[in-house]
Backbone as a printed PyTorch tensor [residue, N CA C, xyz], in Angstrom:
tensor([[[ 25.6420,  -3.7730,  -9.7860],
         [ 25.2800,  -3.1310,  -8.5400],
         [ 24.1750,  -2.1030,  -8.7610]],

        [[ 24.2680,  -1.3250,  -9.8380],
         [ 23.2420,  -0.3230, -10.0890],
         [ 21.9070,  -0.9520, -10.4540]],

        [[ 21.9440,  -2.1110, -11.1050],
         [ 20.7000,  -2.8030, -11.4570],
         [ 19.9370,  -3.1740, -10.1890]],

        [[ 20.6500,  -3.6460,  -9.1750],
         [ 20.0040,  -4.0190,  -7.9290],
         [ 19.4170,  -2.7970,  -7.2330]],

        [[ 20.1360,  -1.6890,  -7.2700],
         [ 19.6500,  -0.4660,  -6.6350],
         [ 18.3810,   0.0370,  -7.3080]],

        [[ 18.3490,   0.0300,  -8.6420],
         [ 17.1580,   0.5240,  -9.3170],
         [ 15.9720,  -0.4110,  -9.1010]],

        [[ 16.2310,  -1.7100,  -8.9850],
         [ 15.1570,  -2.6600,  -8.7040],
         [ 14.6000,  -2.4190,  -7.3080]],

        [[ 15.4820,  -2.1500,  -6.3380],
         [ 15.0090,  -1.8500,  -4.9860],
         [ 14.2250,  -0.5430,  -4.9640]],

        [[ 14.6720,   0.4250,  -5.7470],
         [ 13.9360,   1.6780,  -5.8370],
         [ 12.5600,   1.4810,  -6.4360]],

        [[ 12.4630,   0.6070,  -7.4350],
         [ 11.1640,   0.3290,  -8.0580],
         [ 10.2290,  -0.3760,  -7.0770]],

        [[ 10.7790,  -1.3080,  -6.3100],
         [  9.9630,  -2.0090,  -5.3040],
         [  9.4560,  -1.0140,  -4.2630]],

        [[ 10.3400,  -0.1320,  -3.8110],
         [  9.9390,   0.8650,  -2.8170],
         [  8.9000,   1.8210,  -3.3880]],

        [[  9.0710,   2.2140,  -4.6500],
         [  8.1090,   3.1160,  -5.2830],
         [  6.7310,   2.4690,  -5.3960]],

        [[  6.6970,   1.2270,  -5.8400],
         [  5.4110,   0.5090,  -5.9460],
         [  4.7740,   0.3590,  -4.5740]],

        [[  5.5740,   0.0050,  -3.5760],
         [  5.0430,  -0.1280,  -2.2140],
         [  4.4920,   1.1780,  -1.6840]],

        [[  5.1890,   2.2720,  -1.9580],
         [  4.7070,   3.5740,  -1.5150],
         [  3.4150,   3.9800,  -2.1940]],

        [[  3.3190,   3.7090,  -3.4880],
         [  2.0920,   4.0410,  -4.2220],
         [  0.9240,   3.2070,  -3.7170]],

        [[  1.1510,   1.9190,  -3.4960],
         [  0.0860,   1.0450,  -2.9880],
         [ -0.3650,   1.5070,  -1.6130]],

        [[  0.5840,   1.8380,  -0.7440],
         [  0.2320,   2.3000,   0.6000],
         [ -0.5310,   3.6210,   0.5400]],

        [[ -0.0910,   4.5330,  -0.3310],
         [ -0.7720,   5.8230,  -0.4550],
         [ -2.1950,   5.6540,  -0.9720]],

        [[ -2.3670,   4.8280,  -1.9900],
         [ -3.7190,   4.5900,  -2.5140],
         [ -4.6140,   3.9260,  -1.4700]],

        [[ -4.0400,   3.0470,  -0.6640],
         [ -4.8270,   2.3940,   0.3780],
         [ -5.2670,   3.3860,   1.4460]],

        [[ -4.3680,   4.2750,   1.8250],
         [ -4.7390,   5.3000,   2.8110],
         [ -5.8200,   6.2140,   2.2450]],

        [[ -5.6830,   6.5910,   0.9790],
         [ -6.7270,   7.4110,   0.3580],
         [ -8.0550,   6.6630,   0.3030]],

        [[ -8.0060,   5.3690,   0.0340],
         [ -9.2280,   4.5620,   0.0350],
         [ -9.8630,   4.5020,   1.4090]],

        [[ -9.0340,   4.3560,   2.4380],
         [ -9.5680,   4.3450,   3.8070],
         [-10.1850,   5.6880,   4.1690]],

        [[ -9.5500,   6.7680,   3.7300],
         [-10.1180,   8.0940,   3.9940],
         [-11.4390,   8.2630,   3.2680]],

        [[-11.5150,   7.7910,   2.0140],
         [-12.7490,   7.9030,   1.2450],
         [-13.8680,   7.1030,   1.9060]],

        [[-13.5380,   5.9020,   2.3920],
         [-14.5520,   5.0910,   3.0740],
         [-15.0290,   5.8080,   4.3310]],

        [[-14.0900,   6.4180,   5.0550],
         [-14.4710,   7.1480,   6.2640],
         [-15.3760,   8.3320,   5.9690]],

        [[-15.1110,   9.0330,   4.8680],
         [-15.9400,  10.1850,   4.5150],
         [-17.2840,   9.7700,   3.9280]],

        [[-17.3030,   8.6640,   3.1920],
         [-18.5250,   8.2370,   2.5160],
         [-19.2750,   7.1710,   3.3060]],

        [[-18.9470,   7.0180,   4.5570],
         [-19.5580,   5.9610,   5.3590],
         [-21.0630,   6.1440,   5.5000]],

        [[-21.5100,   7.3570,   5.5050],
         [-22.9420,   7.6100,   5.6520],
         [-23.7380,   7.1220,   4.4440]],

        [[-23.1450,   7.2260,   3.2610],
         [-23.9130,   6.9180,   2.0590],
         [-23.7680,   5.4680,   1.6010]],

        [[-22.7160,   4.7590,   2.0230],
         [-22.5240,   3.3770,   1.5710],
         [-22.7180,   2.4280,   2.7400]],

        [[-23.5330,   1.4510,   2.5380],
         [-23.7910,   0.4370,   3.5630],
         [-23.7620,  -0.9320,   2.9070]],

        [[-23.5510,  -1.9460,   3.6970],
         [-23.6490,  -3.2940,   3.1740],
         [-22.3000,  -3.9770,   3.0200]],

        [[-22.3170,  -5.0800,   2.2830],
         [-21.1270,  -5.9160,   2.1630],
         [-20.0470,  -5.2780,   1.2860]],

        [[-20.4420,  -4.4010,   0.3770],
         [-19.4480,  -3.7470,  -0.4700],
         [-18.5070,  -2.8830,   0.3610]],

        [[-19.0350,  -2.2620,   1.3780],
         [-18.2040,  -1.4320,   2.2460],
         [-17.1880,  -2.2920,   2.9990]],

        [[-17.6330,  -3.4330,   3.4940],
         [-16.7250,  -4.3280,   4.2110],
         [-15.6290,  -4.8740,   3.3110]],

        [[-15.9830,  -5.2240,   2.0850],
         [-14.9840,  -5.7420,   1.1420],
         [-13.9850,  -4.6550,   0.7650]],

        [[-14.4640,  -3.4410,   0.5650],
         [-13.5680,  -2.3390,   0.2310],
         [-12.6410,  -2.0110,   1.3930]],

        [[-13.1640,  -2.0600,   2.5830],
         [-12.3550,  -1.8120,   3.7700],
         [-11.2650,  -2.8680,   3.9090]],

        [[-11.6180,  -4.1190,   3.6870],
         [-10.6390,  -5.1980,   3.7610],
         [ -9.5550,  -5.0310,   2.6940]],

        [[ -9.9410,  -4.6670,   1.4830],
         [ -8.9610,  -4.4550,   0.4150],
         [ -8.0280,  -3.2890,   0.7260]],

        [[ -8.5640,  -2.2360,   1.3030],
         [ -7.7270,  -1.0830,   1.6390],
         [ -6.7110,  -1.4300,   2.7250]],

        [[ -7.1480,  -2.1430,   3.7570],
         [ -6.2170,  -2.5440,   4.8070],
         [ -5.1760,  -3.5230,   4.2780]],

        [[ -5.5910,  -4.4470,   3.4370],
         [ -4.6370,  -5.3970,   2.8530],
         [ -3.6350,  -4.6730,   1.9610]],

        [[ -4.0870,  -3.6910,   1.1990],
         [ -3.1910,  -2.9010,   0.3670],
         [ -2.2020,  -2.0930,   1.1870]],

        [[ -2.6640,  -1.5540,   2.3070],
         [ -1.7900,  -0.7920,   3.1820],
         [ -0.6850,  -1.6830,   3.7510]],

        [[ -1.0610,  -2.8550,   4.2140],
         [ -0.0750,  -3.7990,   4.7510],
         [  0.8880,  -4.2420,   3.6560]],

        [[  0.3730,  -4.5400,   2.4660],
         [  1.2310,  -4.9640,   1.3590],
         [  2.2030,  -3.8540,   0.9690]],

        [[  1.7470,  -2.6210,   0.9420],
         [  2.6220,  -1.4990,   0.6160],
         [  3.7330,  -1.3220,   1.6310]],

        [[  3.3920,  -1.4440,   2.9010],
         [  4.3990,  -1.3260,   3.9600],
         [  5.4160,  -2.4570,   3.8540]],

        [[  4.9410,  -3.6610,   3.5700],
         [  5.8470,  -4.8060,   3.4280],
         [  6.7760,  -4.6090,   2.2280]],

        [[  6.2630,  -4.1250,   1.1140],
         [  7.1040,  -3.8900,  -0.0600],
         [  8.1900,  -2.8490,   0.2170]],

        [[  7.8390,  -1.7830,   0.8990],
         [  8.8360,  -0.7710,   1.2350],
         [  9.8720,  -1.3550,   2.1930]],

        [[  9.4380,  -2.1410,   3.1680],
         [ 10.3750,  -2.7550,   4.1080],
         [ 11.3170,  -3.7300,   3.3900]],

        [[ 10.8010,  -4.5040,   2.4560],
         [ 11.6410,  -5.4280,   1.6970],
         [ 12.6750,  -4.6660,   0.8930]],

        [[ 12.2810,  -3.5620,   0.2860],
         [ 13.2170,  -2.7620,  -0.4950],
         [ 14.3170,  -2.1760,   0.3920]],

        [[ 13.9540,  -1.7380,   1.5800],
         [ 14.9450,  -1.1680,   2.5020],
         [ 15.9200,  -2.2420,   2.9560]],

        [[ 15.4150,  -3.4180,   3.2830],
         [ 16.2900,  -4.5090,   3.7330],
         [ 17.2080,  -4.9520,   2.5980]],

        [[ 16.6760,  -5.0640,   1.3880],
         [ 17.4950,  -5.4860,   0.2640],
         [ 18.5550,  -4.4600,  -0.0900]],

        [[ 18.2450,  -3.1850,   0.0710],
         [ 19.2340,  -2.1520,  -0.2630],
         [ 20.3300,  -2.0450,   0.7880]],

        [[ 20.0580,  -2.5060,   2.0030],
         [ 21.0730,  -2.4160,   3.0540],
         [ 22.0670,  -3.5740,   3.0010]],

        [[ 21.8080,  -4.5580,   2.1690],
         [ 22.7350,  -5.7020,   2.0680],
         [ 23.8780,  -5.3870,   1.1560]]])
């Protein structure tokens, strides 16, 4: 039982870190928007949004698994 709990905690921790880094990336893109232009900005924006969604999904999976 404790093994499952620690695994869910690890999943939630990874999801939280990914979501936090994605939000920081989105903030950085917003602040540096004046200096960066082109396709690199679009790719970075897409990666940040995908990371944010993945982080939220990982945390949700951990919560659902821990409630079972």
